[in-house]
Coordinates of C-alpha atoms and ligand atoms in Angstrom, one line a residue:
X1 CA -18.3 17.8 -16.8
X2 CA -20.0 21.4 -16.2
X3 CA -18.9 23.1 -12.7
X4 CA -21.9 23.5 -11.1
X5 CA -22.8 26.8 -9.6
X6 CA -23.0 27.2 -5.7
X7 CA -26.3 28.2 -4.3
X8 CA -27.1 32.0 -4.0
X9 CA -26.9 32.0 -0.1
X10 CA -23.0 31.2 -0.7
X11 CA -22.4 34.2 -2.1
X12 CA -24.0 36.1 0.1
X13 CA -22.1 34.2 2.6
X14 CA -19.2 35.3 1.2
X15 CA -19.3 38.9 1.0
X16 CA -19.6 38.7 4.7
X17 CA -16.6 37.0 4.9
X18 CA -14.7 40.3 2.6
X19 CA -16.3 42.3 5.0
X20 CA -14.2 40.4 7.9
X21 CA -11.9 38.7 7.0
X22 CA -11.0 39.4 3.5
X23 CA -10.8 35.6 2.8
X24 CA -12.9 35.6 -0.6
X25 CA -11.6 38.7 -1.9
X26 CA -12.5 37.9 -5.3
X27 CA -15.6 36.9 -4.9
X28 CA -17.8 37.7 -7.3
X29 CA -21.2 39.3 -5.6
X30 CA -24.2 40.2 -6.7
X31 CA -25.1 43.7 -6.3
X32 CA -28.5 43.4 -4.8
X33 CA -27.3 40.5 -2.1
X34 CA -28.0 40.9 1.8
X35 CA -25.2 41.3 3.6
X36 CA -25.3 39.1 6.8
X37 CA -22.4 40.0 8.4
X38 CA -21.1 36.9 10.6
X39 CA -19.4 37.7 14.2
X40 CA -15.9 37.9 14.2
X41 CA -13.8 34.6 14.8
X42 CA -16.7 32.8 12.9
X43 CA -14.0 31.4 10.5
X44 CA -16.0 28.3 9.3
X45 CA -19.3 29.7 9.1
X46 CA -19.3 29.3 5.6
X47 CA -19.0 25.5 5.8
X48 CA -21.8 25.8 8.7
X49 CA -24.2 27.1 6.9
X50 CA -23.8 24.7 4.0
X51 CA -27.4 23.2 3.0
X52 CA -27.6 19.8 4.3
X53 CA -29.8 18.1 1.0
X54 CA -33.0 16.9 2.1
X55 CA -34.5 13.4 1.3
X56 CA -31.7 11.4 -1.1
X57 CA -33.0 10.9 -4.2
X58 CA -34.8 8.4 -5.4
X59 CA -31.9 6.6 -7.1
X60 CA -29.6 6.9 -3.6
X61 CA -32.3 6.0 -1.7
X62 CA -32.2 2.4 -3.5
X63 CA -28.4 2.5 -3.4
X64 CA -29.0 2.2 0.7
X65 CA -28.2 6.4 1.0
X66 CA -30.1 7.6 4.4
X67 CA -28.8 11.0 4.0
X68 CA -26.6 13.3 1.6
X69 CA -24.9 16.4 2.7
X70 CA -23.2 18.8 0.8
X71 CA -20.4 19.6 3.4
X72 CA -18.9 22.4 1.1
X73 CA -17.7 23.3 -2.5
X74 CA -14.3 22.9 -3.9
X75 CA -12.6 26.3 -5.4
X76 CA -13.7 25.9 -8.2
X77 CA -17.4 25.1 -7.3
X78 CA -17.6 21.4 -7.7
X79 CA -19.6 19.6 -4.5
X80 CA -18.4 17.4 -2.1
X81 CA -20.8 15.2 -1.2
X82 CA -21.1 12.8 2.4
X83 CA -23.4 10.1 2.1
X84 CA -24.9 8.4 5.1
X85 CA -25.8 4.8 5.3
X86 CA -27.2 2.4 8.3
X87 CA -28.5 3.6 11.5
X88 CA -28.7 7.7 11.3
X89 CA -29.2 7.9 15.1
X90 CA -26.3 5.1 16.1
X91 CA -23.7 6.5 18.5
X92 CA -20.8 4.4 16.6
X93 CA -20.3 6.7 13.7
X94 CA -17.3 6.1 11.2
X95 CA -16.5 8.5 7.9
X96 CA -14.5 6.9 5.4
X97 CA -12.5 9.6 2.8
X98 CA -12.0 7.7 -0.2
X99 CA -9.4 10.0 -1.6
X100 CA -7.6 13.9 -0.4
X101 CA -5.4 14.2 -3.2
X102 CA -6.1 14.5 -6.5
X103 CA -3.5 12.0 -8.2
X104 CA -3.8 9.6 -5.7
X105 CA -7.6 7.7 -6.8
X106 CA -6.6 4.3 -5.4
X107 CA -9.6 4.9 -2.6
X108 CA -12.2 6.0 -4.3
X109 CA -13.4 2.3 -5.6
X110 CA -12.6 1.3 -1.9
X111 CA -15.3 4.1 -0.9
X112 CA -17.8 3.2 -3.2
X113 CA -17.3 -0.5 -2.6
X114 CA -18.4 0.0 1.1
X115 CA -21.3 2.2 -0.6
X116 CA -22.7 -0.9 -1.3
X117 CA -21.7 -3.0 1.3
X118 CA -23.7 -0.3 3.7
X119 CA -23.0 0.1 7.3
X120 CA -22.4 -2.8 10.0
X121 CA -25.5 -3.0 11.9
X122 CA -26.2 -0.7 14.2
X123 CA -23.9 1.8 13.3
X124 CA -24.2 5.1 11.2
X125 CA -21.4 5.1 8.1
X126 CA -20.6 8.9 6.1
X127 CA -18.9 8.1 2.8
X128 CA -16.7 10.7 0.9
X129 CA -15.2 9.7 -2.2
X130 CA -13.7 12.6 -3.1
X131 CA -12.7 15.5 -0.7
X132 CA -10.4 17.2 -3.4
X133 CA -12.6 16.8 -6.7
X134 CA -10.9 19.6 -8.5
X135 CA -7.4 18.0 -8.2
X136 CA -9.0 14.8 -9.1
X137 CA -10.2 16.5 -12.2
X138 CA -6.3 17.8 -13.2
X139 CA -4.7 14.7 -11.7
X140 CA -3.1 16.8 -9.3
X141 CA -1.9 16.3 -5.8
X142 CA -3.1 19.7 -5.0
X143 CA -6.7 21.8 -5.2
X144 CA -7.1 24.4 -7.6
X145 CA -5.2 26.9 -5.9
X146 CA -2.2 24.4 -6.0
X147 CA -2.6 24.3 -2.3
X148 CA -1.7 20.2 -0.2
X149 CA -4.9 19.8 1.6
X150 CA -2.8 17.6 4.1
X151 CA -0.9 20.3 4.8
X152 CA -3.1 23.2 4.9
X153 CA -4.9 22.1 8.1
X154 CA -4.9 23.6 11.2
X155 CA -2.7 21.4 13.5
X156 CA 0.9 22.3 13.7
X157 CA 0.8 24.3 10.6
X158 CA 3.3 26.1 9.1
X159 CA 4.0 28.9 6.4
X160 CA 6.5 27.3 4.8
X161 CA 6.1 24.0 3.0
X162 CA 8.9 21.6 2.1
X163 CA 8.7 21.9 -1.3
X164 CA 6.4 23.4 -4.0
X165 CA 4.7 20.5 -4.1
X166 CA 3.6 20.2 -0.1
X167 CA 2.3 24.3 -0.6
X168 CA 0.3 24.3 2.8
X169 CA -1.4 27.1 1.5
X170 CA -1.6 31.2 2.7
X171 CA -3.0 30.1 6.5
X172 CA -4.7 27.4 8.1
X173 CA -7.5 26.3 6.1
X174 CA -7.8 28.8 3.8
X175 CA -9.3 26.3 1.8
X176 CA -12.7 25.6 1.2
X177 CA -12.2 22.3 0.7
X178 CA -10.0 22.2 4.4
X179 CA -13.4 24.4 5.9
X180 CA -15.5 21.5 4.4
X181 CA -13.7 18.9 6.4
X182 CA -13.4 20.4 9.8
X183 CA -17.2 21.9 9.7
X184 CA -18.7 18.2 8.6
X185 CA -16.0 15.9 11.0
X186 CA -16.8 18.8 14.2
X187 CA -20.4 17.7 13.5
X188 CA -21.0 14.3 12.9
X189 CA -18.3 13.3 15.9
X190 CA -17.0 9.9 13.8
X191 CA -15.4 7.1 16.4
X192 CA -13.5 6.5 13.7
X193 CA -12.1 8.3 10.3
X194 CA -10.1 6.2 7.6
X195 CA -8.4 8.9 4.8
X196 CA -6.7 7.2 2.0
X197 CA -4.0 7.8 0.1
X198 CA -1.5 6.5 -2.5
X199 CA 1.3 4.9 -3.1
X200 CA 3.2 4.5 0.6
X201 CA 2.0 0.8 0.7
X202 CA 1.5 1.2 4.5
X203 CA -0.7 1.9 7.4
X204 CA 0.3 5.1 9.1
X205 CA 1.3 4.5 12.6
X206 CA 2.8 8.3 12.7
X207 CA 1.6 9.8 16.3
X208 CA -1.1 6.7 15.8
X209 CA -3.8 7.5 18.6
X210 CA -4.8 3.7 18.9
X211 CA -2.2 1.0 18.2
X212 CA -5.1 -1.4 18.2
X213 CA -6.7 0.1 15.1
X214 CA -3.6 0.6 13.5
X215 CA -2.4 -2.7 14.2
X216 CA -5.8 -4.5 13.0
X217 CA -6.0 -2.4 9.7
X218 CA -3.0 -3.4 8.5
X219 CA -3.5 -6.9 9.8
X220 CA -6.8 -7.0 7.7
X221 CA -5.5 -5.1 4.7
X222 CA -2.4 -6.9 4.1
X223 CA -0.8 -3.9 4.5
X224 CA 2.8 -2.9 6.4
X225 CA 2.6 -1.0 9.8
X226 CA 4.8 2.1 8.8
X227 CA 5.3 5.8 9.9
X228 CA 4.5 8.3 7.6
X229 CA 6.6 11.1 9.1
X230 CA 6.2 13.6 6.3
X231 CA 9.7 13.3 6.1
X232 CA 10.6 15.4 9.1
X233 CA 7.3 16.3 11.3
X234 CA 3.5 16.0 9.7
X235 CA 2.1 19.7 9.6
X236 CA -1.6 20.7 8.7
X237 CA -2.8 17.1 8.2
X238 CA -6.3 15.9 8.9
X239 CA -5.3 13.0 11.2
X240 CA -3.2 15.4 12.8
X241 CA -5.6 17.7 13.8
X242 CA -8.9 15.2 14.5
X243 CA -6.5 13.3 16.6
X244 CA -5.4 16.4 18.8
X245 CA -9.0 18.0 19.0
X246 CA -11.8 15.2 18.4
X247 CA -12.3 12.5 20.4
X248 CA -12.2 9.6 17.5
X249 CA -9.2 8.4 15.9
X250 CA -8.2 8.8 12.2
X251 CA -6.4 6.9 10.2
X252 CA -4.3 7.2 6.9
X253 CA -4.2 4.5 5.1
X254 CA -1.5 4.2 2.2
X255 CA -2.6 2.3 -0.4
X256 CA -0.1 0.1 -2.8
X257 CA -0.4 1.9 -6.6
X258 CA -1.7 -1.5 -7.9
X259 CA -5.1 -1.8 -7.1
X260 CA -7.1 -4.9 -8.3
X261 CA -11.4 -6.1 -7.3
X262 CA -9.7 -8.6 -4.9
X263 CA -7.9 -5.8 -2.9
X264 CA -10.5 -3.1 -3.3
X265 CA -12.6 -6.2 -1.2
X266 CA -10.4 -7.3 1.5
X267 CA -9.9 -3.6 2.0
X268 CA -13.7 -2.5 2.7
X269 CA -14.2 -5.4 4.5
X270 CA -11.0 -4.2 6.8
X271 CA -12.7 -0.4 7.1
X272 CA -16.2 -2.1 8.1
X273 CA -14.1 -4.1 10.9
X274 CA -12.7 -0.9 12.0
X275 CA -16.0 0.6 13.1
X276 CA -16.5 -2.3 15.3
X277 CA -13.2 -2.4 16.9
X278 CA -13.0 1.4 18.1
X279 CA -14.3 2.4 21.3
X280 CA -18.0 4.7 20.6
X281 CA -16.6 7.5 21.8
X282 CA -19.5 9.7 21.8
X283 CA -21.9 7.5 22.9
Ligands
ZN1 ZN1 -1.7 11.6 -0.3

């Protein structure tokens, strides 16, 4: 696979962010680019200003796509795309993440499974597959600068990680990947957001923000209710911080390692119950 190159406006939007904040130093900048420098505190106007793709192609379009977005580029430039299927102006909006970390693929056929069984009716359903496609690349738990997305967000995060292996990164989403997620979930206001991961075998029901959901999930999944504690307190995880500072509720969802067609089904058809059950809570 080539790494495809990020538009020329990213760049540009990058210098202004040496000029502020010194968060792409390296980035590499064309000498004749217009400097728009962005107002201080701006931190995710890079994200922002991502293109939102036009018209899916013709290709999505017959796959049931209503909308792709580029919500931002991974370190090493690959795209992370959020497709939109059903109703584009329903209030009851879900986003389902098929997978964060890179060695942990178990939710990506789950993803594109409800790809093709669409939205319920009357609701609007963003699909990611991949939120960390450079890990997914090296089989790797972390991005490309060896950086735990679940640990790099902004909720309770802290400089040191447990281990190498739970790096949360230099500061609070430092990572482009991180910016990609918080920009795109601010904007589309999701009811309800399902992340999955591998191999805890479990529902989360960690600092669960409805019971209900959790409860029902697992129910439908054949799944365990358990509480992913991060083995001490969660830090600079994506539930953690949409459930303090959105109105929805997320989810992680800890998939068994053995994944088979029959699972892969029961376990859509559990996700597309969950947009139903949650209360539209930006109606
Ligand atoms: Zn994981």
């Amino acid at each position: 696979m080539t790494t495809p190159t990020p538009p020329r406006t990213l760049l540009r939007i990058g210098v202004g962010f040496v000029v502020t904040g010194g968060l792409l130093a390296s980035a590499a900048v064309p000498a004749s680019a217009a400097v728009a420098i962005p107002a201080a505190g701006a931190q995710f106007i890079l994200t922002n200003m991502m293109p939102v793709s036009g018209p899916p192609t013709p290709a999505e379009r017959s796959a049931g796509v209503v909308a792709a977005r580029t919500i931002g580029y991974s370190v090493q430039g690959r795209k992370i795309v959020a497709r939109l299927y059903g109703s584009p102006d329903a209030t009851r909006v879900s986003v389902m993440i098929g997978s964060m970390h890179g060695n942990e693929p178990g939710g990506v056929p789950v993803a594109k499974r409800l790809e093709k069984l669409g939205a319920p009716n009357g609701t609007a359903m963003w699909v990611i597959r991949n939120l960390n496609p450079d890990g997914a690349r090296s089989n790797t738990r972390q991005n490309a600068n060896k950086v735990d997305l679940n640990r790099n967000g902004t909720y309770l995060w802290q400089a040191k990680g447990i281990s190498r292996e739970y790096y949360p990164g230099p500061s609070p989403a430092s990572e482009p990947e991180t910016k990609a997620y918080i920009s795109f979930l601010e904007s589309v206001k999701p009811d309800v957001v399902l992340i999955y991961h591998q191999h805890g075998n479990g529902v989360d029901s960690y600092r669960q923000k409805n019971a209900g959901l959790t409860q029902g999930l697992a129910a439908r999944m054949k799944l365990p209710v358990k509480s992913f504690d991060c083995l001490g307190e969660c830090r600079g995880t994506l539930a953690g911080w949409f459930n303090t500072s959105q109105a929805g509720a997320a989810l992680t969802v800890e998939l068994p390692a053995k994944v088979t067609t029959k699972r892969v089904k029961r376990w859509a058809k559990a996700a597309r119950w969950s947009i139903g059950y949650v209360p539209d809570v930006n109606r």
